[in-house]
mmCIF file of C-alpha atoms and ligand atoms in Angstrom:
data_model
loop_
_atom_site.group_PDB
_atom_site.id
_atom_site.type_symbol
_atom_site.label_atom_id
_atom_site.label_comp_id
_atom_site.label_asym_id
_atom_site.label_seq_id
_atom_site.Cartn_x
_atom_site.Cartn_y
_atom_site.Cartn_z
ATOM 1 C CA UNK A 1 231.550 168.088 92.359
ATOM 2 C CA UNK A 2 230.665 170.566 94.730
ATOM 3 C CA UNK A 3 226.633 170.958 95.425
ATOM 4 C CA UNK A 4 226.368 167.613 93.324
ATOM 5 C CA UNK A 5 225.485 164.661 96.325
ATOM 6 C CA UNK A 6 224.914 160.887 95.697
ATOM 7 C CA UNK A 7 221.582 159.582 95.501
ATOM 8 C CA UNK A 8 219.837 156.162 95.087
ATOM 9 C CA UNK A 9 217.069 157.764 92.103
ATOM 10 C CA UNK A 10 214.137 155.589 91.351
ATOM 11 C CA UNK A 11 212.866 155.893 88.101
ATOM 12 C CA UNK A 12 209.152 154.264 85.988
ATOM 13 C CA UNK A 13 209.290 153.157 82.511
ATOM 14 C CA UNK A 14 206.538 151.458 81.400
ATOM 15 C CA UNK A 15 204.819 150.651 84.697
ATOM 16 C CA UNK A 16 208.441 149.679 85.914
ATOM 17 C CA UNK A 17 210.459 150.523 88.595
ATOM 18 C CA UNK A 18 214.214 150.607 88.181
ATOM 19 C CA UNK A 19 217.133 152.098 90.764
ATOM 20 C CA UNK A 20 220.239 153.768 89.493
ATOM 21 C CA UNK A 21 222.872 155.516 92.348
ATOM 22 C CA UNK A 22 223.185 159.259 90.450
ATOM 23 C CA UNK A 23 224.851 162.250 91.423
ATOM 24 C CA UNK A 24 222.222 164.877 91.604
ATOM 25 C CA UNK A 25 222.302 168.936 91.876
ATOM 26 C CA UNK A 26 221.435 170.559 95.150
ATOM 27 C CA UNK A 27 218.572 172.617 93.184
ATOM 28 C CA UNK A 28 217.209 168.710 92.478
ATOM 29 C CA UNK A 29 216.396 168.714 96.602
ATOM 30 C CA UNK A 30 212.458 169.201 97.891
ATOM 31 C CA UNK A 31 211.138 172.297 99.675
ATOM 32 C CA UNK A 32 212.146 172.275 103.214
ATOM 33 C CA UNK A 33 213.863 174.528 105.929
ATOM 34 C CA UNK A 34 216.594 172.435 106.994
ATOM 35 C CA UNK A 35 219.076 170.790 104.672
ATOM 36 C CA UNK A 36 220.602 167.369 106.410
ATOM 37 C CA UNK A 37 223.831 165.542 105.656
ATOM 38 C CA UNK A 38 222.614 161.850 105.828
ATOM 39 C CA UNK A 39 225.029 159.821 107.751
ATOM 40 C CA UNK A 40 222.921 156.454 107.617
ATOM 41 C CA UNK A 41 219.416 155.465 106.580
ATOM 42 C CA UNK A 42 217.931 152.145 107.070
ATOM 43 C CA UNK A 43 216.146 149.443 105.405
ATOM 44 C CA UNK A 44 212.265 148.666 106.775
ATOM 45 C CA UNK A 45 209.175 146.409 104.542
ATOM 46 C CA UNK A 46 207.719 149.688 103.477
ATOM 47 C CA UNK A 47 210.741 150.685 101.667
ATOM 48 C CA UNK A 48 211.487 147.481 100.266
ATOM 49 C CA UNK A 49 208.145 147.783 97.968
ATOM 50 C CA UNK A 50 208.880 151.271 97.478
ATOM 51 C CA UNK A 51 212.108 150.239 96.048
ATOM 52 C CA UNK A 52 209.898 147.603 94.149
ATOM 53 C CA UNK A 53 207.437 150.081 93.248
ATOM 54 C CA UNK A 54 204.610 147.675 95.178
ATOM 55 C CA UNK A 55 201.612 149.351 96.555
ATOM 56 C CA UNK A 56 201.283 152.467 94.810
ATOM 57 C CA UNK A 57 203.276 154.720 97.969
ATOM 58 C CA UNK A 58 204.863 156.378 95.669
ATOM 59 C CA UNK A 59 203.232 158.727 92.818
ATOM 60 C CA UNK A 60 205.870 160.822 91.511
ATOM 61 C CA UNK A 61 208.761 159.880 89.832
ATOM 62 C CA UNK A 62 211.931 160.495 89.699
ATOM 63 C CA UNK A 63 211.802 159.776 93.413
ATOM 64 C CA UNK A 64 214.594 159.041 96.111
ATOM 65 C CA UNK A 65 213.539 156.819 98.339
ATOM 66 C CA UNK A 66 214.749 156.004 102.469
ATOM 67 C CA UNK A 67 211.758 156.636 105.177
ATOM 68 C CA UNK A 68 214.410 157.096 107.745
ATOM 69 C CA UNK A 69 217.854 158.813 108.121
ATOM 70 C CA UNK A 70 220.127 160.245 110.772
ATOM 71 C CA UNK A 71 222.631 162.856 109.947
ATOM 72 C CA UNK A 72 223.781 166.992 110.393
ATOM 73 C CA UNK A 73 222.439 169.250 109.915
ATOM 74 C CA UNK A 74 224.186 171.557 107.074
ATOM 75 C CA UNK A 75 221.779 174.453 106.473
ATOM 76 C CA UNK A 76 218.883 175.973 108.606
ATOM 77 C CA UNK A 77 216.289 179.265 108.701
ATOM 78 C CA UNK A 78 214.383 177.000 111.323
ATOM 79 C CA UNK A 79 214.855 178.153 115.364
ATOM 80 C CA UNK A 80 214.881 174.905 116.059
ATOM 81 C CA UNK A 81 217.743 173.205 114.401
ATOM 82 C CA UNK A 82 221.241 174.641 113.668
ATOM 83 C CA UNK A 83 224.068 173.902 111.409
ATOM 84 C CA UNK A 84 226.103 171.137 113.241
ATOM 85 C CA UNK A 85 223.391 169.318 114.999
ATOM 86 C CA UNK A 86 222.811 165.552 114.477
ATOM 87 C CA UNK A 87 219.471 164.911 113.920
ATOM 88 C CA UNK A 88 217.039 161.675 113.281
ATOM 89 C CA UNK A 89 214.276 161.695 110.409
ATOM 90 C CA UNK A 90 211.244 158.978 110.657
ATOM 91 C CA UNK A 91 208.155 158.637 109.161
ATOM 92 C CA UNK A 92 205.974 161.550 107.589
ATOM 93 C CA UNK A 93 205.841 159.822 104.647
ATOM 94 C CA UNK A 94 209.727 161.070 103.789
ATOM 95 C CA UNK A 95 210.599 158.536 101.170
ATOM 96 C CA UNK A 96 207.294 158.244 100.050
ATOM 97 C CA UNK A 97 205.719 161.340 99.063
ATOM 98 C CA UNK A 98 208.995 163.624 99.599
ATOM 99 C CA UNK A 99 212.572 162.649 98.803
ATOM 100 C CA UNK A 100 214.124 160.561 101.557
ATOM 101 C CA UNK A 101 216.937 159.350 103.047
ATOM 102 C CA UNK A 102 218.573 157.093 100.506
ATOM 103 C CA UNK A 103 221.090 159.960 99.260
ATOM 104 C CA UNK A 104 224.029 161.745 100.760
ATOM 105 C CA UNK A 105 221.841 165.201 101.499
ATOM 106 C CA UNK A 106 218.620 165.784 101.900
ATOM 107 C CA UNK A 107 215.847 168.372 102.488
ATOM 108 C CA UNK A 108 212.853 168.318 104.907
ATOM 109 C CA UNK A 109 210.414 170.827 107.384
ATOM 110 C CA UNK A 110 212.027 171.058 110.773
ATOM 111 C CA UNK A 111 209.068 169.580 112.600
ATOM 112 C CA UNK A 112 210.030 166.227 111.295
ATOM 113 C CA UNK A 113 213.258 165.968 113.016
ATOM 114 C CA UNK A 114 213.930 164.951 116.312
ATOM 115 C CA UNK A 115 217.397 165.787 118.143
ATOM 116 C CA UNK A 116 219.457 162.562 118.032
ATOM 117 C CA UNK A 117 218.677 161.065 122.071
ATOM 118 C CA UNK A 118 221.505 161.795 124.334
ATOM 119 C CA UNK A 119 223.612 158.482 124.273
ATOM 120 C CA UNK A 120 222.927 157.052 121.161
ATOM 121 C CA UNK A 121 225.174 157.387 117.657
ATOM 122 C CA UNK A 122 223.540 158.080 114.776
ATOM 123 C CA UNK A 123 224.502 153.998 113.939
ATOM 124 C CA UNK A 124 222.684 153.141 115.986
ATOM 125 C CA UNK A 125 219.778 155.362 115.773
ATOM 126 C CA UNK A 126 219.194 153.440 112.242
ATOM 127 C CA UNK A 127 219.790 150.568 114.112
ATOM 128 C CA UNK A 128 216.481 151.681 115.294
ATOM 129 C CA UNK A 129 214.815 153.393 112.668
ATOM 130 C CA UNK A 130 210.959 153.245 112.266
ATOM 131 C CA UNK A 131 211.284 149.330 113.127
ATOM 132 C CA UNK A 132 212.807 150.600 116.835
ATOM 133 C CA UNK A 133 210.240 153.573 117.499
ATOM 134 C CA UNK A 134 207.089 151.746 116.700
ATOM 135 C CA UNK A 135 208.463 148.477 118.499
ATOM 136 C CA UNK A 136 208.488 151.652 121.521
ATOM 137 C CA UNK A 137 205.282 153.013 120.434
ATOM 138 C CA UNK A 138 203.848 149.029 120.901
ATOM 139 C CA UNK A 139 205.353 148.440 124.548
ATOM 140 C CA UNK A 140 204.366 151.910 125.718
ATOM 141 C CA UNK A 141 200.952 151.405 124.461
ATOM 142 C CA UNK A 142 200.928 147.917 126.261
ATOM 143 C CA UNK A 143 202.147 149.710 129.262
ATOM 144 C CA UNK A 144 199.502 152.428 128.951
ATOM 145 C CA UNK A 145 196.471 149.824 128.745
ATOM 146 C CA UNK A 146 198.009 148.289 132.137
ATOM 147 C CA UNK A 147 200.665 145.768 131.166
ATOM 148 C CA UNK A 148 203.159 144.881 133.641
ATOM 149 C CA UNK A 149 205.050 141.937 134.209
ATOM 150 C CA UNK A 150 203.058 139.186 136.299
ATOM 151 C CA UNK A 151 202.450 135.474 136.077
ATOM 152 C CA UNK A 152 199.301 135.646 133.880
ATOM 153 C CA UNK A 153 201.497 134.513 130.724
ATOM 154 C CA UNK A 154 204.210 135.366 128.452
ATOM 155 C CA UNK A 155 204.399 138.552 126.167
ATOM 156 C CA UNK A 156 203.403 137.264 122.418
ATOM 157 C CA UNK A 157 205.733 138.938 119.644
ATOM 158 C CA UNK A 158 205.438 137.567 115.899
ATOM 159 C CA UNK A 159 207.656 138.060 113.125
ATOM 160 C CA UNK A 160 209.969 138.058 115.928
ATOM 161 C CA UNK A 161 213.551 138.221 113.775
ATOM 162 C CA UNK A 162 211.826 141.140 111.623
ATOM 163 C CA UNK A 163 213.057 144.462 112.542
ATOM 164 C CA UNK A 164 210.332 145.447 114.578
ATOM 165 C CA UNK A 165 209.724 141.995 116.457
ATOM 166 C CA UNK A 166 213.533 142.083 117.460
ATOM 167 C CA UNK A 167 213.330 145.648 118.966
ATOM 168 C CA UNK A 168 210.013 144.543 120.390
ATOM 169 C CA UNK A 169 211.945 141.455 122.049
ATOM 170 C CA UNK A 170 214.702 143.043 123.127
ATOM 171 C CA UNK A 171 213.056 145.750 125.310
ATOM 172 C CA UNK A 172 210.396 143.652 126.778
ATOM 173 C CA UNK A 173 212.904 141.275 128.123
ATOM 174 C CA UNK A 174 215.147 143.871 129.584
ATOM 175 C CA UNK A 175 211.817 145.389 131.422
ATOM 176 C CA UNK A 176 211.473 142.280 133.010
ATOM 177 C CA UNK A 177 208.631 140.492 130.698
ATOM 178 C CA UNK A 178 208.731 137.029 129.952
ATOM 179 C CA UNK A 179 208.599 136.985 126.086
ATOM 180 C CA UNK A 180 207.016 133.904 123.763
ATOM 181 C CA UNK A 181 208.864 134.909 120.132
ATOM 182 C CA UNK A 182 206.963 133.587 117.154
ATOM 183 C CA UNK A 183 209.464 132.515 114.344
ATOM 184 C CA UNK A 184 208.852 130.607 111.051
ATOM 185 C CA UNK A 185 213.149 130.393 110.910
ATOM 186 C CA UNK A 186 214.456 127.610 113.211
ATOM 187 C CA UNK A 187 217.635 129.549 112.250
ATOM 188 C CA UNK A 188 216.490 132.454 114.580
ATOM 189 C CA UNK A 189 215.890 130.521 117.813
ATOM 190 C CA UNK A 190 219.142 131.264 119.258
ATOM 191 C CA UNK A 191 219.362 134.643 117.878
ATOM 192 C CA UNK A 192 215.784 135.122 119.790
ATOM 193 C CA UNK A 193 216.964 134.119 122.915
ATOM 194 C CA UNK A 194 220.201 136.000 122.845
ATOM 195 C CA UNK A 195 217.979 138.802 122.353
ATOM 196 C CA UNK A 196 216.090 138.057 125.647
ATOM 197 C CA UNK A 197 213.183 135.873 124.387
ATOM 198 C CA UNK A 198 212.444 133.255 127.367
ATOM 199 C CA UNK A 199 210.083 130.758 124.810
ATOM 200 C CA UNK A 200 209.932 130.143 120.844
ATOM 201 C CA UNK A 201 206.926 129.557 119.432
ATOM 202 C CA UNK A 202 206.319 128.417 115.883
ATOM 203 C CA UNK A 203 204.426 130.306 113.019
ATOM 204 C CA UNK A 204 202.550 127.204 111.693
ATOM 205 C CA UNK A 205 201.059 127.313 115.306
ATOM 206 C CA UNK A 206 199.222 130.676 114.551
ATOM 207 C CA UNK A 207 198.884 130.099 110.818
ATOM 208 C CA UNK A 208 195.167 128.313 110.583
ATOM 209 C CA UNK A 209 192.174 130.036 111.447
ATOM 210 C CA UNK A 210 191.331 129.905 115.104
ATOM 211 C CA UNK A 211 188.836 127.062 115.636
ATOM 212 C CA UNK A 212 186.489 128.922 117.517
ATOM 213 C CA UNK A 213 186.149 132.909 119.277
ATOM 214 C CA UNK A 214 187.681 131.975 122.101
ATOM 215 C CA UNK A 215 190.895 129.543 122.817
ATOM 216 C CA UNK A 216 192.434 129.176 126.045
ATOM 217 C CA UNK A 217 193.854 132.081 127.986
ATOM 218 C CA UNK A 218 197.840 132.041 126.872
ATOM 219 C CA UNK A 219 199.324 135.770 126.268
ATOM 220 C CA UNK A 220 199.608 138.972 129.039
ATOM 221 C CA UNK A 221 199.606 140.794 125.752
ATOM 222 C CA UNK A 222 201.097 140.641 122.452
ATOM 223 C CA UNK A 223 202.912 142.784 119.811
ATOM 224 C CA UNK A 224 201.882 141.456 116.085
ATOM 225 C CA UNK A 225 203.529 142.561 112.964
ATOM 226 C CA UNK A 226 201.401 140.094 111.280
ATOM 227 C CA UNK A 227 197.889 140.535 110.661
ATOM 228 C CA UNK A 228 195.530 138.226 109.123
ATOM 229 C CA UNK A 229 195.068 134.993 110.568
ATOM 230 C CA UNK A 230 197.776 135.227 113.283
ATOM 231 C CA UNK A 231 195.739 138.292 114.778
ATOM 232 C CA UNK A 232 192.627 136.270 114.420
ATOM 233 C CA UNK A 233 194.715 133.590 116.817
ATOM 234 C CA UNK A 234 196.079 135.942 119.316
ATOM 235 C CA UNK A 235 192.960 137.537 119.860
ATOM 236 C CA UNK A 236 191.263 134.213 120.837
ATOM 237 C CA UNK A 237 194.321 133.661 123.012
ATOM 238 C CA UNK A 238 195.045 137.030 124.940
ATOM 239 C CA UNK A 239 194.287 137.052 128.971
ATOM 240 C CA UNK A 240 191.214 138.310 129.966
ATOM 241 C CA UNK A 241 191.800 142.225 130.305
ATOM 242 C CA UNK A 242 194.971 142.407 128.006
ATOM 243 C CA UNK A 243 196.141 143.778 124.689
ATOM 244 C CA UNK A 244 197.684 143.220 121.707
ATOM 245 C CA UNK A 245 198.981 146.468 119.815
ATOM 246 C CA UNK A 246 199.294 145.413 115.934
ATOM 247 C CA UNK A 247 201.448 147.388 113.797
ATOM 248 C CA UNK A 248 202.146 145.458 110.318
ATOM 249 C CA UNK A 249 200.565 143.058 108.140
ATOM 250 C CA UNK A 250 203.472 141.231 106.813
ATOM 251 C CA UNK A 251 201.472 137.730 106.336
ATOM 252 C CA UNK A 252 197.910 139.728 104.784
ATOM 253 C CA UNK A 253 195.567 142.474 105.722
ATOM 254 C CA UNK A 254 192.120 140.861 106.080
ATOM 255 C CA UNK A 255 191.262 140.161 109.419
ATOM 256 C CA UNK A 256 188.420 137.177 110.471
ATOM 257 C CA UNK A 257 187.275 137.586 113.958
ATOM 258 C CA UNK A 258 184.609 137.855 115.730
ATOM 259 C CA UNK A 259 182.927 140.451 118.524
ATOM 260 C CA UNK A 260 183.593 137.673 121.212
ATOM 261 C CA UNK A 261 187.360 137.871 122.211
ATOM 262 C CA UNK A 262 186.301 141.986 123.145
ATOM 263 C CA UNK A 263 182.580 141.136 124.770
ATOM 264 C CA UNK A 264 183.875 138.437 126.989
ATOM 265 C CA UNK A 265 187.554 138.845 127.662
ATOM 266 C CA UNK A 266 187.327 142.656 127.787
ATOM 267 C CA UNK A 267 190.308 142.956 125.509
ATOM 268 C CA UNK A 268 191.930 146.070 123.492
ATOM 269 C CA UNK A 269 193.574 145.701 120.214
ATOM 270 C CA UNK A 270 194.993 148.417 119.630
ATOM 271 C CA UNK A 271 196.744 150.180 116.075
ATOM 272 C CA UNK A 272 200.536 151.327 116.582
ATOM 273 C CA UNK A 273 201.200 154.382 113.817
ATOM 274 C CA UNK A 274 204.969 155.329 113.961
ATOM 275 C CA UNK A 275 204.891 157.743 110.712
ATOM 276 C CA UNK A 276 202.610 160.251 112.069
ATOM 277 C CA UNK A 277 202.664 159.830 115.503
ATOM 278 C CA UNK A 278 202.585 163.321 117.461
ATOM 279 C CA UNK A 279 206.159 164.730 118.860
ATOM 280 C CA UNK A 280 205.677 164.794 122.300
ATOM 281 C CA UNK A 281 205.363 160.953 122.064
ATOM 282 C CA UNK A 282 208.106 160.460 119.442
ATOM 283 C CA UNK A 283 210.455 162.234 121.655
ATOM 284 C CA UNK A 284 209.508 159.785 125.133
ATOM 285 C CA UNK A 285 209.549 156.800 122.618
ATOM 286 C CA UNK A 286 213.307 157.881 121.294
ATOM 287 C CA UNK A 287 214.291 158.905 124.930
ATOM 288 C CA UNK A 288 212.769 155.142 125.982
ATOM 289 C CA UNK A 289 214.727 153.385 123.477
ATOM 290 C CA UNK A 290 218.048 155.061 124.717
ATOM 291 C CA UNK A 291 216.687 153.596 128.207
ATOM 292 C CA UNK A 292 215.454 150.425 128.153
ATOM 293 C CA UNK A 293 216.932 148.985 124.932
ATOM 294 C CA UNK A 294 220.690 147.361 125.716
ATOM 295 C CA UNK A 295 222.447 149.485 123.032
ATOM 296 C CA UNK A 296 225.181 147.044 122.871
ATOM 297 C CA UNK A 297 222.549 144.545 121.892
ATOM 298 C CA UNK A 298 221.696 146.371 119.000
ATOM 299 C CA UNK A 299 225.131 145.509 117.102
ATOM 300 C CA UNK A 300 223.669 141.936 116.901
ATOM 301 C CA UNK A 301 220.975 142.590 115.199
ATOM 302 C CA UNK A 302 222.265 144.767 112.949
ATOM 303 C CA UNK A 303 223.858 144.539 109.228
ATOM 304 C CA UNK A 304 225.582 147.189 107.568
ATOM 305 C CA UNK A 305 225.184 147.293 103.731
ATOM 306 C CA UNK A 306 226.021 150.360 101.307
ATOM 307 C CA UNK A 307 223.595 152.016 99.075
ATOM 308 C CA UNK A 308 224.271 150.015 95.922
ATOM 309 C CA UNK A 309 223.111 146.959 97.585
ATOM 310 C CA UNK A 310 219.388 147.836 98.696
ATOM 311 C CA UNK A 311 217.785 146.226 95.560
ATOM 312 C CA UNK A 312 219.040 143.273 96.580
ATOM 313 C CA UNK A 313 218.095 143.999 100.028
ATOM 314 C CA UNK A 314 214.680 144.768 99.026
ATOM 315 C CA UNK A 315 213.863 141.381 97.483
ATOM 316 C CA UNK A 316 214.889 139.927 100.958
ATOM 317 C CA UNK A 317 212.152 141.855 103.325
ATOM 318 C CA UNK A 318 210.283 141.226 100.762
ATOM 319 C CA UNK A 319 210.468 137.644 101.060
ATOM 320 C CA UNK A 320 210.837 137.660 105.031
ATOM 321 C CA UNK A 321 214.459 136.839 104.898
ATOM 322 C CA UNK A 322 216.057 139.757 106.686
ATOM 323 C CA UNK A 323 216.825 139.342 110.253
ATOM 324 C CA UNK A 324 216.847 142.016 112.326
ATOM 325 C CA UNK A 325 217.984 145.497 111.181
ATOM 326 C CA UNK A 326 219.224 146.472 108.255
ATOM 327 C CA UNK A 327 221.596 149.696 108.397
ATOM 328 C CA UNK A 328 222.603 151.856 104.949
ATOM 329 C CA UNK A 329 226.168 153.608 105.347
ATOM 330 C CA UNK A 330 225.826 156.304 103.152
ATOM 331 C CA UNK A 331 229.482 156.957 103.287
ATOM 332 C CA UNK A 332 229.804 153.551 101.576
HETATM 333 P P1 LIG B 401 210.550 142.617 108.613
HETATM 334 O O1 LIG B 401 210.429 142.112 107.229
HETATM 335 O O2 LIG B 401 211.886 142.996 109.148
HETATM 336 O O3 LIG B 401 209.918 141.537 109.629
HETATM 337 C C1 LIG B 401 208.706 140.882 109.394
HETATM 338 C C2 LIG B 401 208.809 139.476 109.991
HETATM 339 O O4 LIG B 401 207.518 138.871 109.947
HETATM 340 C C3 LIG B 401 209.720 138.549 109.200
HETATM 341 O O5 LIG B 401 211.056 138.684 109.601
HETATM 342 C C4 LIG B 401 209.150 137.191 109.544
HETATM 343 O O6 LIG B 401 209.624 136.831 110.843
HETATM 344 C C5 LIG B 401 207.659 137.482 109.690
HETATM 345 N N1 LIG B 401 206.907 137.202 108.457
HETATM 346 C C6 LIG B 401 207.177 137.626 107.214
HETATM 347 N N2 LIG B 401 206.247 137.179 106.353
HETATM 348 C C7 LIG B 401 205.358 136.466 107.073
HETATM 349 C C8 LIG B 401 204.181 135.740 106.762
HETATM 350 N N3 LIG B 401 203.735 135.647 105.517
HETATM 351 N N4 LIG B 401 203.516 135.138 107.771
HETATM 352 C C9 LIG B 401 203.963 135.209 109.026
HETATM 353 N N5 LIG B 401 205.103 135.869 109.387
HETATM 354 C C10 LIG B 401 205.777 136.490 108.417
HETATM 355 O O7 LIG B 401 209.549 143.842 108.728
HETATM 356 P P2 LIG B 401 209.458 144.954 109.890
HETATM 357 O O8 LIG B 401 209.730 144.318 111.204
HETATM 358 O O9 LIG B 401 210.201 146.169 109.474
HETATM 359 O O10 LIG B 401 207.913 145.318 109.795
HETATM 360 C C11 LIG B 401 206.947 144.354 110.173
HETATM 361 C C12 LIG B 401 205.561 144.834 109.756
HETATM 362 O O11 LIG B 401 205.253 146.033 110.467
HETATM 363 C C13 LIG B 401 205.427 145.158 108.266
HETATM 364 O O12 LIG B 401 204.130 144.788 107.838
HETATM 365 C C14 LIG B 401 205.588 146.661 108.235
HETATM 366 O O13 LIG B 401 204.981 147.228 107.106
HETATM 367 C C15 LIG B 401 204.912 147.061 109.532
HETATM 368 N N6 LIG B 401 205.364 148.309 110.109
HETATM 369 C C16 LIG B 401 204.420 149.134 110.622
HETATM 370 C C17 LIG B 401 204.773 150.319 111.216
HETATM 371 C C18 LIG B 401 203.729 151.167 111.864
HETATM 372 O O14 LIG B 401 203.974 152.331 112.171
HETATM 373 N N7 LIG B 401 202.552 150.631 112.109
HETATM 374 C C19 LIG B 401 206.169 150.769 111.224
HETATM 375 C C20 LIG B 401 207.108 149.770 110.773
HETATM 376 C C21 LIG B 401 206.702 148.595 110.188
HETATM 377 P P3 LIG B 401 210.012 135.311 111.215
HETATM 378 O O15 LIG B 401 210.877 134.824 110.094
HETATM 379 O O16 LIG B 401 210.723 135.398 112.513
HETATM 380 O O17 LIG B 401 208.736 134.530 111.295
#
C-alpha cells in the first residue's frame, strides 16, 4: 500500500521480547528531517541483544531496531541532503533509542548521515557498517599514537573472524602490518589468512589471567574486541611504547590489571567509540575504508540474509558464531 513500508517491529510482553516483520504507516516514522529509503542494514553484537532485548538499550517499545543502514534519500528540508542521494547511517544510538534501520524507510536528523564514500556501493557500505568504521577508528588511533610497521612484533587482533576483527585484519595487512589473529575457531584459520593475517594465535592462549604485570614484549600494538582477561594479557604483552585501542567486550567487561604495564612500558590503551564519534573523523574513517580496505575482499567476508532471518541471526553473534559480516537486503 502506498505510504505503508515493511518493518522488522519489536514488541515486550511480559518482560519479553518478540519480532514480527509488519507493514507500518509513514505517520508510525520518528521525528527527523530527512526520510531514507533503506537499501541494506547490517547485523553487529549490539543489535543482536537488542533483538534479544539483552542489556536494557532499548526502553521504548514498539521499537524497530538496525544501528546501521545505507539507502536514498526520499524526502529532505535539510541543506545538506537531497532527494536522490545515497546516504550511510551509523551509530547515534539509531536502533536503540530511535527507530533504525531494520525497515524499508526510515526517519533520522541530517547530521547523522554521511554521503555514501565515492567508490563504494551501498553493499558494501553494510559490508562495513559500525564493525568497518570502528575497525578504522582502531587503526587510525594506532596510527595516531605512532604505529607504523617495523620489526618490533606483529599487530594483535582478537575476535579476529568477528565483524570488527576481520575489518581490523584486513586493513592492517594491506598497510603493510604483520598481523597475529586471535581465533577460538580452527575453522577460521584459512579464512584469516586469506584476509591478510600473517600468524594465528589461539584464544585459550589469552584466556587465563596473566601470571604476573608484565610478560614478555610480543605485540607493536593490538586491536581487542574482547575485554576482560584477554586485555589483562595484551597489556602485559604490548612493546614498550605501544597501544592497544579496545573497542568491545565480547568475552566480559571487568578488567584485572595493574598500574605496571603503563608505569614501566609507557603504554596507551586507548577506548575506540564509533556511535558518537565526531564527523570530521567519521568522514576520514569512511574515506579510509574506501582506501585502504581491498573492496573486493569484502565479498568474502560477507553474508547476505533477508530481514525475516535476523532472529536467527541474532542467537548466532550472540553465541560468537558469525564470521565476518553480516549484510540485511531489505529488498529481500
Ligand atoms: P562479532 O560477534 O562479529 O565478533 C566477536 C568475536 O569475538 C567473535 O567472532 C569471536 O571471534 C570472539 N569472541 C566471541 N565471544 C568470545 C569470548 N567469550 N571470548 C573470547 N572471544 C570471543 O562482534 P563484532 O565484531 O561486531 O563486535 C565485537 C565487539 O566490539 C563487541 O563487544 C561489540 O559490542 C563491540 N563493538 C564496539 C564498538 C565501538 O564503537 N566501541 C562498535 C562495534 C562493536 P573468534 O571466534 O575468532 O575467536
Amino acid at each position: 500500500m502506498p505510504g505503508d513500508f515493511r518493518a522488522l517491529v519489536l514488541e515486550q510482553n511480559d518482560g519479553n521480547v518478540t519480532a514480527a516483520i509488519k507493514n507500518l504507516p509513514d505517520e508510525a516514522l520518528p521525528p527527523g528531517d530527512v526520510t531514507v529509503r533503506v537499501a541494506y542494514s547490517d547485523l553487529n553484537y549490539k543489535d543482536g541483544m537488542i533483538l534479544k532485548g539483552l542489556g536494557r538499550l532499548v526502553r521504548t517499545y514498539p521499537h524497530v531496531p538496525g544501528i546501521d543502514f545505507a539507502g536514498v534519500v526520499e524526502e529532505s528540508s535539510s541543506s545538506v541532503f537531497k532527494p536522490g542521494d545515497e546516504v550511510v547511517l551509523t551509530g547515534w544510538r539509531v536502533g536503540e533509542i530511535h527507530w533504525g534501520g531494520y525497515a524499508e524507510r526510515a526517519r533520522v536528523k541530517s547530521e547523522w548521515l554521511v554521503p555514501l564514500p565515492p567508490n563504494m556501493t551501498m553493499r558494501q557500505a553494510m559490508a562495513l557498517g559500525t564493525a568497518g568504521l570502528t575497525a578504522m577508528l582502531a587503526v587510525m588511533a594506532l596510527e595516531n599514537h605512532g604505529l607504523k610497521p617495523d620489526n618490533r612484533g606483529d599487530v594483535l587482533v582478537t575476535g579476529a573472524s568477528g565483524g570488527v576483527g576481520s575489518v581490523a585484519t584486513a586493513v592492517l595487512a594491506r598497510l603493510g602490518f604483520r598481523v597475529a589473529a586471535v581465533t577460538g575457531r580452527a575453522e577460521s584459520h584459512e579464512y584469516l589468512k586469506a584476509l591478510g593475517a600473517t600468524a594465528i594465535v589461539d584464544r585459550a592462549e589469552l584466556d587465563t589471567p596473566p601470571k604476573g604485570p608484565l610478560a614478555a614484549e610480543r605485540w607493536s600494538g593490538a586491536i581487542d574486541s574482547v575485554g576482560g582477561t584477554t586485555l589483562a594479557n595484551i597489556l602485559a604483552s604490548l612493546c614498550y611504547w605501544s597501544s592497544c585501542a579496545a573497542v568491545g567486550n565480547a568475552g566480559g567487561v571487568a578488567l584485572n590489571t595493574t598500574v605496571i604495564p603503563f608505569l614501566l612500558r609507557g603504554i596507551n590503551l586507548l577506548g575506540i567509540d564509533s556511535a558518537t564519534c565526531p564527523t570530521e573523523r567519521r568522514l576520514l574513517a569512511w574515506q579510509r575504508l574506501a582506501k585502504d580496505l581491498p573492496l573486493a575482499a569484502l565479498d568474502a567476508m560477507t553474508d547476505v540474509v533477508p530481514l525475516s532471518q535476523l532472529p536467527e541471526k541474532a542467537d548466532e553473534i550472540l553465541k560468537g558464531q558469525i564470521r565476518g559480516r553480516t549484510v540485511v537486503d531489505l529488498s529481500a
